[in-house]
Each structure stands twice: as structure tokens, then as C-alpha cells.
Amino acid sequence: MDPADLDHRARTRSGCIPPELVSRLLHQGHATVVEEWAGRGEWFCALVWARLLGERGRQADALEVLAPYTATGWWTAVVATAELLEGWGRTEQAIETVRARMAVGHPMALEAYTRLLARHGRAEEAFTMLLPHADDWALATALVDVAAVAGRDEEAAALLAARIRADHRCDGPWCCRGLDPDTAIGLLATIRERQGHIDEAIALLRHRQITSVNSRDQLADLLARHGRIEELRAYAATEGHGEAVQRLAELLEECGDVEGAIAAYGQTDGPAAWNPKSAYELAQLLARHGRGDEAIAVMRAQADAHHGDDWILHTLSELCLDQGRPSDGLAHLDALAAQFGGEDEWELFWMRLPLIAACSGVDEAVELARAHPEGTTWYAAEHIARLLADAGRTDEAVTVLQQHDRRNSHDLAGYLIDLGRIDEALAVLQQPRPQTPAMPTTPPWSEDAPF
């Protein structure tokens, strides 16, 4: 086994049996297939099979399954082995497994190793190891977490405070190498909140330049955790990304104040009126509480304001389908198509298919899909096959996808597994996926996806 090849296949899910299809094999009663391919270089089979063996008390056999993968030094396999050992209570072996990779300089090993030490009574040692690396944002985060266990919050706080320059504001994402001031402020606020200094934590976070990270706002989350609703409401009124509004609405909904949660989005004059993300969250909230007509109205307003935005149209179409109003969804898409001269590119057209199937049946949806100028492409085949499979016509779905088996290998293999045609499914999965050209070189209606 080659670690680079293993890593490429695991990341791209190409030339391998992906995890969702491993689960499908097990669900369909094909455990022996998973066991066989676990020993033939299929990582996701090996991982699932090792976990199953461990659950059955066959720990030695589980480690034997993973051993060839771990022996390559591939980090993913090393971590998986260590996690199994830790879960079985074999802590020292888990620590040694990770330490061996740290010894050869793996960039992620120190974080994993120190967190493992901290979880098992060696937090002081872990903290000391992390101290020289406080300028690395990932290791600084680990340092803050480990400090809580080691009882060294103040030392970590001092390190972070020394890295916060009050007179500096980053002018781009790569301005500060290593630990940037905003990250340092966020970590320091984490420590202060942990110590019970809530006002100090809030004051720190109000000075951050970048407030939204991974679609969450640390200040909004902090205010919500401590029930400071009015402060959160005031912050939501000024924060421009929509995360604070979302957190306020989540908190109000959790407290049973559904009307207040809906009002937080401000349907006519608040974030939901101009921010598509906030509108989406409001629509989901309304749908959860049986107000589907209002949810549709919210997304229709967004669709009108953002002509041709595919994710908004997709959301609107799904809402119409879920609320039993497929004809309304079709009417909106028809009106949009008319504005573009009556023609839809596939990326907008395919949204019609479930709506057409709900209104007029699967056969009409399939016929219209095939009549589309892009109806013979591999990406159209995926949607046509899904229509057929959802209608219980899996054999027909397979026939559609077999015309493009290398492009739709995962979908085709999944349907073949459902039909019990395991050898065919595995043969499809072993084919490497074709590389898509970096630049389009074909006419408008082509085999290349339009998105």
C-alpha cells in the first residue's frame, strides 16, 4: 500500500468503495464482502470492519485488519488505530501509536498526542509540550483546551494577551502568519468565560475584526449560553453577517418563544428581507412549526429578488414539494424560464423534475428530462435515475446510469447493491474517475456539467 494513493482515494472517494456504500453493503447483509475487501486495500471497508470486530470483542483481529494501513505511516490510519485503542481502554498503546508519528515529524501529531495525554491524566506534560508552539493557531487552540485540564489558564491567557496588538488590524487573510490577533482574542475570551469572567470575555470579543467563523459568531454564542437575550438582541441588530440573528432565533425557539424567534428575522424590514441565508433559516423555522405557506412566501420573495439563483430556487422547490404544493413550485420556475426566453439550462431545469413527478407522474418527468437539450449528459442521467429509483424502478435507473458508468459510479454502484448485483457494483467502483478539463473545450450542450 502507498500512503499517497490511500490518501488520494480517501479524499476524492475515487477508485474505492466510499463509506456510504460500505454502510449500504452491511445494511443489505453483505458483511463478507466488506471483510474481504478490507484486506484488499479498501480503507473504508477496513475501518468499518475493524470497528465491528472491536465491538464483538475481537480486538486483536481488528488491529490486524488496520495494521497494513497503519504500517504505511498514513496519518488517517494511525489516528483511527489510536482511537480504537483508546476506546478499548488501551491508553498507553494509543499514546505510543501517535507518539511514533510525532517522532518522525508529522505536522498533526503533536496536537493529537497532547490532547490524548490530557484526556488521560497527563495534562501538565501536554501543556509543557505545547507552550513553545503558541504561535500556531491549531496548537494554540489545543493549548487553551489543555490548560483547562492542567489548571494553567492564567499562563495560557498571558501568552495570548501578549500576542494581541491593539494598534493592528489585518488587511487581508494572510496578513498575520500563525496566530492572528482575532484568533488570539477568541481564545482568550474562551479562557475568561471558563473562569466566570463573562463581562471581560464579552468586552474582548467586541474588539474582534472578524466576527463570523464557519458560519458561527463566538460573541453571539456566548451571550446565548448565558441567557443574555437583550444584549444578544442588540448585537443582532448591528452584526452584519446574520449569525447573531440566527443564534437569537435559535435561543428563543429553544425557550418556546416561536413568535419571538420568527420576529427576530424581521420578515419585511429585517435580515430575512435582504439576507438570503437569514431568509432560508426563517423559512426552515416556519416549516418546522407548521407554517409552510409562510415559509414558501419567504423563499419566493428571495427568488424574486435574486433572479436565477439556483440554491434559492432549489430551496423554494423543495419547500413547495414538502408542503404538497408542487404546482406552485412549477409555476414559479415557468415564470422564470419565460423571462429567459423559455429556455432553462439543466442546472435550473432539473429542479422541475420532482415537481413534475408529483403533479403528473414519473414517466412524464423522465420524458421531459430526456427531451431537454442536455438530457443525454451524465449529469442529467443522475437526476433521471433518481426519479426512477425513488419510484421503485431501480432496474431502469441502473440502465440509465450504465451509459455513463464512469461519471456516475457511486450512484450506479449503490443501485446495483440494492439489486444484489454486488460483483457488478464493485467492478464499477474500481474504475478510476475521469479527470474533468480545467477549461471548457466543448460546445454549450456537452458532457461537462454546467456548474
Short mmCIF file of C-alpha atoms in Angstrom, two decimals:
data_model
loop_
_atom_site.label_atom_id
_atom_site.label_comp_id
_atom_site.label_asym_id
_atom_site.label_seq_id
_atom_site.Cartn_x
_atom_site.Cartn_y
_atom_site.Cartn_z
CA MET A 1 0.00 0.00 0.00
CA ASP A 2 1.11 3.52 -0.77
CA PRO A 3 0.09 6.28 1.69
CA ALA A 4 -0.24 8.91 -1.04
CA ASP A 5 -2.55 6.65 -3.03
CA LEU A 6 -4.59 5.79 0.06
CA ASP A 7 -4.91 9.45 0.93
CA HIS A 8 -5.93 10.45 -2.60
CA ARG A 9 -8.62 7.79 -2.83
CA ALA A 10 -9.95 8.56 0.65
CA ARG A 11 -10.13 12.30 -0.01
CA THR A 12 -11.58 12.11 -3.51
CA ARG A 13 -13.70 8.98 -2.91
CA SER A 14 -12.47 7.80 -6.32
CA GLY A 15 -11.32 4.30 -7.27
CA CYS A 16 -12.59 2.94 -3.96
CA ILE A 17 -15.68 1.80 -2.08
CA PRO A 18 -16.84 5.01 -0.34
CA PRO A 19 -18.15 4.91 3.26
CA GLU A 20 -21.81 5.36 2.36
CA LEU A 21 -21.65 2.30 0.11
CA VAL A 22 -19.82 0.28 2.75
CA SER A 23 -22.75 1.03 5.04
CA ARG A 24 -25.12 0.04 2.25
CA LEU A 25 -23.36 -3.30 1.81
CA LEU A 26 -23.68 -4.04 5.52
CA HIS A 27 -27.31 -2.94 5.58
CA GLN A 28 -28.07 -5.28 2.69
CA GLY A 29 -26.40 -8.20 4.51
CA HIS A 30 -23.09 -8.34 2.64
CA ALA A 31 -20.70 -8.28 5.61
CA THR A 32 -18.48 -10.94 4.00
CA VAL A 33 -17.87 -8.61 1.07
CA VAL A 34 -16.79 -5.83 3.44
CA GLU A 35 -14.49 -8.26 5.27
CA GLU A 36 -12.92 -9.46 2.03
CA TRP A 37 -12.23 -6.00 0.65
CA ALA A 38 -10.91 -4.76 3.99
CA GLY A 39 -7.93 -7.00 3.26
CA ARG A 40 -7.58 -5.80 -0.31
CA GLY A 41 -6.68 -2.17 0.20
CA GLU A 42 -10.18 -0.74 0.64
CA TRP A 43 -9.71 1.66 3.55
CA PHE A 44 -13.34 2.39 4.32
CA CYS A 45 -14.10 -1.33 4.39
CA ALA A 46 -11.13 -1.88 6.71
CA LEU A 47 -12.17 0.90 9.08
CA VAL A 48 -15.77 -0.28 9.39
CA TRP A 49 -14.77 -3.93 9.69
CA ALA A 50 -12.19 -3.17 12.41
CA ARG A 51 -14.82 -1.26 14.40
CA LEU A 52 -17.25 -4.17 14.10
CA LEU A 53 -14.61 -6.65 15.23
CA GLY A 54 -13.80 -4.44 18.21
CA GLU A 55 -17.46 -4.31 19.18
CA ARG A 56 -17.51 -8.11 19.09
CA GLY A 57 -14.55 -8.31 21.46
CA ARG A 58 -12.09 -9.33 18.74
CA GLN A 59 -9.61 -6.53 19.34
CA ALA A 60 -6.54 -8.39 18.09
CA ASP A 61 -8.30 -9.19 14.82
CA ALA A 62 -9.40 -5.57 14.48
CA LEU A 63 -5.82 -4.32 14.84
CA GLU A 64 -4.65 -6.91 12.34
CA VAL A 65 -7.11 -5.52 9.79
CA LEU A 66 -5.74 -1.99 10.21
CA ALA A 67 -2.07 -2.96 10.54
CA PRO A 68 -1.16 -2.84 6.80
CA TYR A 69 -2.65 0.64 6.53
CA THR A 70 -1.01 1.92 9.71
CA ALA A 71 2.34 0.46 8.64
CA THR A 72 2.46 2.87 5.71
CA GLY A 73 2.54 5.79 8.15
CA TRP A 74 -0.67 7.19 6.68
CA TRP A 75 -1.97 9.60 9.31
CA THR A 76 -5.66 8.75 8.87
CA ALA A 77 -4.96 5.09 9.65
CA VAL A 78 -2.73 5.99 12.59
CA VAL A 79 -5.46 8.15 14.14
CA ALA A 80 -8.13 5.51 13.57
CA THR A 81 -5.98 2.87 15.25
CA ALA A 82 -5.27 5.14 18.21
CA GLU A 83 -8.97 5.95 18.59
CA LEU A 84 -9.86 2.26 18.67
CA LEU A 85 -7.17 1.54 21.27
CA GLU A 86 -8.30 4.45 23.41
CA GLY A 87 -11.91 3.34 23.17
CA TRP A 88 -10.92 -0.13 24.38
CA GLY A 89 -9.11 1.35 27.38
CA ARG A 90 -5.65 0.55 25.99
CA THR A 91 -4.45 4.09 26.57
CA GLU A 92 -0.70 3.52 26.63
CA GLN A 93 -0.80 1.76 23.28
CA ALA A 94 -2.87 4.59 21.83
CA ILE A 95 -0.37 7.15 23.09
CA GLU A 96 2.56 5.20 21.70
CA THR A 97 0.84 4.85 18.32
CA VAL A 98 0.52 8.62 17.96
CA ARG A 99 3.92 9.36 19.53
CA ALA A 100 5.62 7.26 16.86
CA ARG A 101 4.29 9.59 14.16
CA MET A 102 5.28 12.65 16.17
CA ALA A 103 8.81 11.30 16.31
CA VAL A 104 9.06 11.39 12.52
CA GLY A 105 7.70 14.91 12.37
CA HIS A 106 4.11 14.53 11.23
CA PRO A 107 2.56 18.04 11.31
CA MET A 108 -0.68 16.96 13.02
CA ALA A 109 0.81 14.51 15.51
CA LEU A 110 1.68 16.98 18.28
CA GLU A 111 -1.88 18.23 18.60
CA ALA A 112 -3.34 14.71 18.65
CA TYR A 113 -0.67 13.48 21.05
CA THR A 114 -1.08 16.28 23.59
CA ARG A 115 -4.87 16.09 23.54
CA LEU A 116 -4.60 12.35 24.12
CA LEU A 117 -2.24 12.91 27.06
CA ALA A 118 -4.58 15.50 28.57
CA ARG A 119 -7.52 13.12 28.39
CA HIS A 120 -5.61 10.56 30.41
CA GLY A 121 -4.09 12.37 33.37
CA ARG A 122 -1.02 13.87 31.74
CA ALA A 123 -2.28 17.39 31.07
CA GLU A 124 0.73 19.06 32.71
CA GLU A 125 3.08 17.24 30.36
CA ALA A 126 0.88 18.10 27.38
CA PHE A 127 0.72 21.78 28.33
CA THR A 128 4.51 21.99 28.61
CA MET A 129 4.92 20.42 25.18
CA LEU A 130 2.52 22.90 23.59
CA LEU A 131 3.98 26.05 25.16
CA PRO A 132 6.70 26.61 22.51
CA HIS A 133 4.08 26.38 19.75
CA ALA A 134 1.63 29.05 20.87
CA ASP A 135 2.09 30.95 17.60
CA ASP A 136 0.46 28.14 15.66
CA TRP A 137 -3.32 28.66 15.68
CA ALA A 138 -4.20 24.95 15.81
CA LEU A 139 -1.73 24.25 18.60
CA ALA A 140 -2.76 27.44 20.42
CA THR A 141 -6.33 26.13 20.41
CA ALA A 142 -5.10 22.82 21.81
CA LEU A 143 -3.09 24.74 24.43
CA VAL A 144 -6.21 26.56 25.62
CA ASP A 145 -8.17 23.30 25.86
CA VAL A 146 -5.37 21.51 27.67
CA ALA A 147 -4.87 24.46 30.05
CA ALA A 148 -8.36 23.87 31.45
CA VAL A 149 -7.40 20.32 32.47
CA ALA A 150 -3.93 21.27 33.67
CA GLY A 151 -5.16 24.20 35.77
CA ARG A 152 -2.92 26.64 33.89
CA ASP A 153 -5.46 29.04 32.47
CA GLU A 154 -3.65 32.17 33.61
CA GLU A 155 -0.39 31.13 31.96
CA ALA A 156 -2.20 30.45 28.69
CA ALA A 157 -4.08 33.74 28.99
CA ALA A 158 -0.83 35.67 29.42
CA LEU A 159 0.64 34.07 26.31
CA LEU A 160 -2.42 35.02 24.29
CA ALA A 161 -2.63 38.56 25.65
CA ALA A 162 0.97 39.14 24.60
CA ARG A 163 0.02 38.31 21.02
CA ILE A 164 -2.85 40.81 20.78
CA ARG A 165 -1.73 44.12 19.28
CA ALA A 166 -4.29 46.83 19.92
CA ASP A 167 -2.88 49.00 17.13
CA HIS A 168 -3.01 46.33 14.41
CA ARG A 169 -5.80 45.45 12.03
CA CYS A 170 -5.27 42.77 9.39
CA ASP A 171 -5.76 43.99 5.81
CA GLY A 172 -6.14 40.50 4.30
CA PRO A 173 -6.43 36.82 5.16
CA TRP A 174 -2.68 36.23 5.03
CA CYS A 175 -1.66 39.37 6.88
CA CYS A 176 -0.57 37.62 10.08
CA ARG A 177 1.23 34.33 9.82
CA GLY A 178 0.49 31.91 12.61
CA LEU A 179 -1.73 33.15 15.40
CA ASP A 180 -3.58 36.26 14.23
CA PRO A 181 -4.97 38.80 16.75
CA ASP A 182 -8.62 37.87 16.18
CA THR A 183 -7.94 34.19 16.90
CA ALA A 184 -5.92 35.12 19.98
CA ILE A 185 -8.79 37.31 21.23
CA GLY A 186 -11.28 34.49 20.69
CA LEU A 187 -9.12 32.01 22.59
CA LEU A 188 -8.52 34.45 25.42
CA ALA A 189 -12.28 35.06 25.64
CA THR A 190 -12.77 31.29 25.90
CA ILE A 191 -10.50 31.22 28.94
CA ARG A 192 -12.18 34.21 30.58
CA GLU A 193 -15.64 32.72 30.06
CA ARG A 194 -14.41 29.44 31.54
CA GLN A 195 -13.17 31.35 34.57
CA GLY A 196 -16.56 33.01 35.01
CA HIS A 197 -15.38 36.44 33.83
CA ILE A 198 -18.25 36.81 31.39
CA ASP A 199 -18.17 40.59 31.06
CA GLU A 200 -14.45 40.53 30.28
CA ALA A 201 -14.99 37.82 27.66
CA ILE A 202 -17.76 39.89 26.05
CA ALA A 203 -15.60 43.00 26.02
CA LEU A 204 -12.78 41.10 24.34
CA LEU A 205 -15.00 39.71 21.61
CA ARG A 206 -16.45 43.13 20.83
CA HIS A 207 -12.99 44.15 19.64
CA ARG A 208 -12.59 41.40 17.07
CA GLN A 209 -12.36 42.46 13.44
CA ILE A 210 -13.66 39.17 12.03
CA THR A 211 -16.73 38.02 13.93
CA SER A 212 -18.06 35.18 11.77
CA VAL A 213 -16.05 31.94 11.56
CA ASN A 214 -17.51 28.82 9.95
CA SER A 215 -20.95 30.43 10.00
CA ARG A 216 -20.91 30.90 13.77
CA ASP A 217 -20.35 34.00 15.88
CA GLN A 218 -18.49 33.43 19.14
CA LEU A 219 -19.93 36.51 20.84
CA ALA A 220 -23.50 35.57 19.89
CA ASP A 221 -22.96 32.02 21.15
CA LEU A 222 -21.50 33.31 24.42
CA LEU A 223 -24.42 35.68 25.03
CA ALA A 224 -26.88 32.87 24.26
CA ARG A 225 -25.18 30.43 26.63
CA HIS A 226 -25.59 32.88 29.48
CA GLY A 227 -29.16 33.85 28.68
CA ARG A 228 -28.32 37.47 27.94
CA ILE A 229 -31.12 37.82 25.46
CA GLU A 230 -31.40 41.60 25.37
CA GLU A 231 -27.67 42.02 24.78
CA LEU A 232 -27.87 39.38 22.06
CA ARG A 233 -30.85 41.18 20.52
CA ALA A 234 -28.93 44.47 20.49
CA TYR A 235 -25.88 42.76 18.98
CA ALA A 236 -28.01 41.06 16.32
CA ALA A 237 -29.32 44.45 15.26
CA THR A 238 -25.82 45.63 14.35
CA GLU A 239 -23.98 42.44 13.28
CA GLY A 240 -23.96 42.26 9.50
CA HIS A 241 -23.49 38.57 8.69
CA GLY A 242 -26.72 37.16 10.11
CA GLU A 243 -25.16 34.68 12.54
CA ALA A 244 -26.21 36.69 15.61
CA VAL A 245 -29.80 36.89 14.36
CA GLN A 246 -29.78 33.15 13.76
CA ARG A 247 -28.46 32.47 17.28
CA LEU A 248 -31.07 34.78 18.81
CA ALA A 249 -33.83 32.97 16.93
CA GLU A 250 -32.43 29.57 17.95
CA LEU A 251 -32.37 30.64 21.60
CA LEU A 252 -35.92 31.99 21.51
CA GLU A 253 -37.16 28.82 19.80
CA GLU A 254 -35.39 26.69 22.43
CA CYS A 255 -37.20 28.73 25.11
CA GLY A 256 -40.56 28.07 23.44
CA ASP A 257 -40.98 31.61 22.10
CA VAL A 258 -41.60 30.69 18.46
CA GLU A 259 -43.26 34.02 17.65
CA GLY A 260 -40.27 35.85 19.07
CA ALA A 261 -37.91 33.69 17.01
CA ILE A 262 -39.85 34.49 13.84
CA ALA A 263 -39.93 38.19 14.69
CA ALA A 264 -36.14 38.19 15.20
CA TYR A 265 -35.67 37.69 11.46
CA GLY A 266 -37.91 40.65 10.61
CA GLN A 267 -39.74 39.34 7.55
CA THR A 268 -40.38 42.73 5.95
CA ASP A 269 -37.68 45.02 7.29
CA GLY A 270 -35.08 42.77 8.94
CA PRO A 271 -32.32 40.39 7.82
CA ALA A 272 -34.79 37.99 6.20
CA ALA A 273 -35.75 40.74 3.75
CA TRP A 274 -32.25 41.25 2.35
CA ASN A 275 -30.09 38.33 3.52
CA PRO A 276 -30.85 35.05 1.67
CA LYS A 277 -29.20 32.99 4.41
CA SER A 278 -31.42 34.56 7.09
CA ALA A 279 -34.44 34.07 4.85
CA TYR A 280 -33.55 30.40 4.50
CA GLU A 281 -33.26 29.98 8.27
CA LEU A 282 -36.60 31.75 8.76
CA ALA A 283 -38.27 29.52 6.17
CA GLN A 284 -36.96 26.40 7.90
CA LEU A 285 -38.22 27.73 11.24
CA LEU A 286 -41.67 28.41 9.83
CA ALA A 287 -41.84 24.98 8.19
CA ARG A 288 -40.83 23.27 11.45
CA HIS A 289 -43.82 24.83 13.16
CA GLY A 290 -46.43 24.01 10.56
CA ARG A 291 -46.42 27.33 8.76
CA GLY A 292 -45.41 26.06 5.36
CA ASP A 293 -47.33 28.65 3.36
CA GLU A 294 -45.42 31.44 5.07
CA ALA A 295 -42.14 29.58 4.54
CA ILE A 296 -42.86 29.38 0.81
CA ALA A 297 -43.72 33.09 0.72
CA VAL A 298 -40.38 33.95 2.35
CA MET A 299 -38.36 31.99 -0.20
CA ARG A 300 -40.48 33.18 -3.11
CA ALA A 301 -39.63 36.76 -2.15
CA GLN A 302 -35.94 35.84 -2.21
CA ALA A 303 -36.33 34.10 -5.56
CA ASP A 304 -37.95 37.25 -6.96
CA ALA A 305 -35.15 39.40 -5.60
CA HIS A 306 -32.33 37.12 -6.81
CA HIS A 307 -33.38 36.00 -10.28
CA GLY A 308 -31.90 32.67 -11.30
CA ASP A 309 -30.03 32.00 -8.04
CA ASP A 310 -30.07 28.20 -8.12
CA TRP A 311 -29.80 27.42 -4.41
CA ILE A 312 -32.68 29.77 -3.58
CA LEU A 313 -34.80 28.19 -6.32
CA HIS A 314 -33.86 24.73 -5.12
CA THR A 315 -34.94 25.61 -1.58
CA LEU A 316 -38.22 27.07 -2.85
CA SER A 317 -38.88 23.98 -4.98
CA GLU A 318 -38.20 21.61 -2.09
CA LEU A 319 -40.49 23.62 0.19
CA CYS A 320 -43.30 23.50 -2.37
CA LEU A 321 -42.83 19.75 -2.72
CA ASP A 322 -42.70 19.17 1.05
CA GLN A 323 -45.82 21.28 1.60
CA GLY A 324 -47.82 19.45 -1.06
CA ARG A 325 -47.80 22.40 -3.45
CA PRO A 326 -45.68 21.17 -6.39
CA SER A 327 -47.77 23.10 -8.94
CA ASP A 328 -46.85 26.37 -7.22
CA GLY A 329 -43.17 25.49 -7.49
CA LEU A 330 -43.58 24.72 -11.18
CA ALA A 331 -45.44 27.97 -11.77
CA HIS A 332 -42.55 29.98 -10.35
CA LEU A 333 -39.97 28.09 -12.42
CA ASP A 334 -42.13 28.52 -15.54
CA ALA A 335 -42.34 32.26 -14.96
CA LEU A 336 -38.57 32.42 -14.54
CA ALA A 337 -38.00 30.43 -17.72
CA ALA A 338 -40.28 32.81 -19.62
CA GLN A 339 -38.08 35.71 -18.57
CA PHE A 340 -35.12 33.91 -20.15
CA GLY A 341 -36.88 33.26 -23.43
CA GLY A 342 -38.45 29.96 -22.43
CA GLU A 343 -35.16 28.05 -22.15
CA ASP A 344 -33.65 26.57 -19.00
CA GLU A 345 -30.12 25.31 -18.60
CA TRP A 346 -30.00 21.98 -16.82
CA GLU A 347 -28.89 23.45 -13.51
CA LEU A 348 -32.28 25.18 -13.28
CA PHE A 349 -34.33 22.66 -15.23
CA TRP A 350 -33.60 19.62 -13.05
CA MET A 351 -35.38 21.24 -10.10
CA ARG A 352 -38.62 20.79 -12.02
CA LEU A 353 -38.35 17.03 -12.20
CA PRO A 354 -39.57 16.05 -8.68
CA LEU A 355 -42.32 18.67 -9.01
CA ILE A 356 -43.43 17.31 -12.38
CA ALA A 357 -43.33 13.77 -10.99
CA ALA A 358 -45.55 14.85 -8.08
CA CYS A 359 -48.03 16.59 -10.41
CA SER A 360 -48.09 14.33 -13.47
CA GLY A 361 -46.14 11.18 -12.67
CA VAL A 362 -42.61 9.91 -13.06
CA ASP A 363 -42.98 8.93 -16.72
CA GLU A 364 -43.78 12.49 -17.79
CA ALA A 365 -40.87 13.86 -15.74
CA VAL A 366 -38.48 11.35 -17.32
CA GLU A 367 -39.79 12.08 -20.82
CA LEU A 368 -39.33 15.82 -20.40
CA ALA A 369 -35.86 15.32 -18.93
CA ARG A 370 -34.78 13.21 -21.89
CA ALA A 371 -36.18 15.78 -24.32
CA HIS A 372 -34.06 18.56 -22.78
CA PRO A 373 -31.01 19.58 -24.86
CA GLU A 374 -28.79 18.30 -22.04
CA GLY A 375 -30.95 15.26 -21.35
CA THR A 376 -28.36 12.76 -22.58
CA THR A 377 -25.49 14.03 -20.45
CA TRP A 378 -24.04 12.21 -17.45
CA TYR A 379 -25.28 14.82 -15.01
CA ALA A 380 -28.82 14.57 -16.40
CA ALA A 381 -28.62 10.77 -16.06
CA GLU A 382 -28.06 11.17 -12.32
CA HIS A 383 -31.35 13.04 -11.87
CA ILE A 384 -33.33 10.78 -14.19
CA ALA A 385 -32.06 7.70 -12.36
CA ARG A 386 -33.01 9.18 -9.00
CA LEU A 387 -36.58 9.76 -10.24
CA LEU A 388 -36.83 6.14 -11.35
CA ALA A 389 -35.23 4.70 -8.21
CA ASP A 390 -37.47 6.76 -5.93
CA ALA A 391 -40.42 5.26 -7.81
CA GLY A 392 -39.13 1.75 -7.13
CA ARG A 393 -37.84 1.29 -10.68
CA THR A 394 -34.24 0.57 -9.74
CA ASP A 395 -33.52 -1.65 -12.75
CA GLU A 396 -34.39 1.23 -15.06
CA ALA A 397 -32.24 3.59 -13.01
CA VAL A 398 -29.30 1.23 -13.50
CA THR A 399 -29.88 1.13 -17.25
CA VAL A 400 -29.82 4.92 -17.42
CA LEU A 401 -26.59 5.21 -15.43
CA GLN A 402 -24.77 2.41 -17.25
CA GLN A 403 -24.47 4.71 -20.24
CA HIS A 404 -22.20 6.91 -18.11
CA ASP A 405 -20.86 4.42 -15.58
CA ARG A 406 -17.52 6.13 -15.00
CA ARG A 407 -19.14 9.50 -14.37
CA ASN A 408 -21.89 8.20 -12.08
CA SER A 409 -20.04 5.32 -10.48
CA HIS A 410 -21.21 5.85 -6.90
CA ASP A 411 -24.88 6.21 -7.80
CA LEU A 412 -24.75 3.25 -10.17
CA ALA A 413 -22.94 1.05 -7.65
CA GLY A 414 -25.44 1.97 -4.95
CA TYR A 415 -28.38 0.90 -7.09
CA LEU A 416 -26.58 -2.31 -8.11
CA ILE A 417 -26.03 -3.11 -4.44
CA ASP A 418 -29.74 -2.57 -3.80
CA LEU A 419 -30.43 -5.11 -6.55
CA GLY A 420 -27.95 -7.60 -5.09
CA ARG A 421 -25.59 -7.32 -8.08
CA ILE A 422 -22.52 -6.95 -5.88
CA ASP A 423 -19.80 -8.04 -8.31
CA GLU A 424 -21.01 -5.52 -10.89
CA ALA A 425 -21.13 -2.79 -8.27
CA LEU A 426 -17.57 -3.44 -7.14
CA ALA A 427 -16.32 -3.54 -10.72
CA VAL A 428 -17.84 -0.10 -11.33
CA LEU A 429 -16.25 1.32 -8.17
CA GLN A 430 -12.78 0.09 -9.04
CA GLN A 431 -12.72 2.20 -12.21
CA PRO A 432 -10.83 5.48 -11.77
CA ARG A 433 -13.00 8.52 -12.33
CA PRO A 434 -12.12 10.63 -15.41
CA GLN A 435 -10.47 13.98 -14.92
CA THR A 436 -12.64 16.99 -15.80
CA PRO A 437 -10.80 19.53 -18.03
CA ALA A 438 -9.74 22.69 -16.22
CA MET A 439 -11.16 24.87 -19.01
CA PRO A 440 -14.26 24.16 -21.11
CA THR A 441 -13.37 22.96 -24.61
CA THR A 442 -16.78 21.80 -25.85
CA PRO A 443 -19.99 23.35 -27.28
CA PRO A 444 -22.73 24.66 -24.90
CA TRP A 445 -24.65 21.35 -24.76
CA SER A 446 -21.99 18.92 -23.67
CA GLU A 447 -20.99 16.18 -21.27
CA ASP A 448 -19.37 18.74 -18.96
CA ALA A 449 -21.54 19.81 -16.02
CA PRO A 450 -22.77 23.42 -16.23
CA PHE A 451 -21.96 24.15 -12.59
#
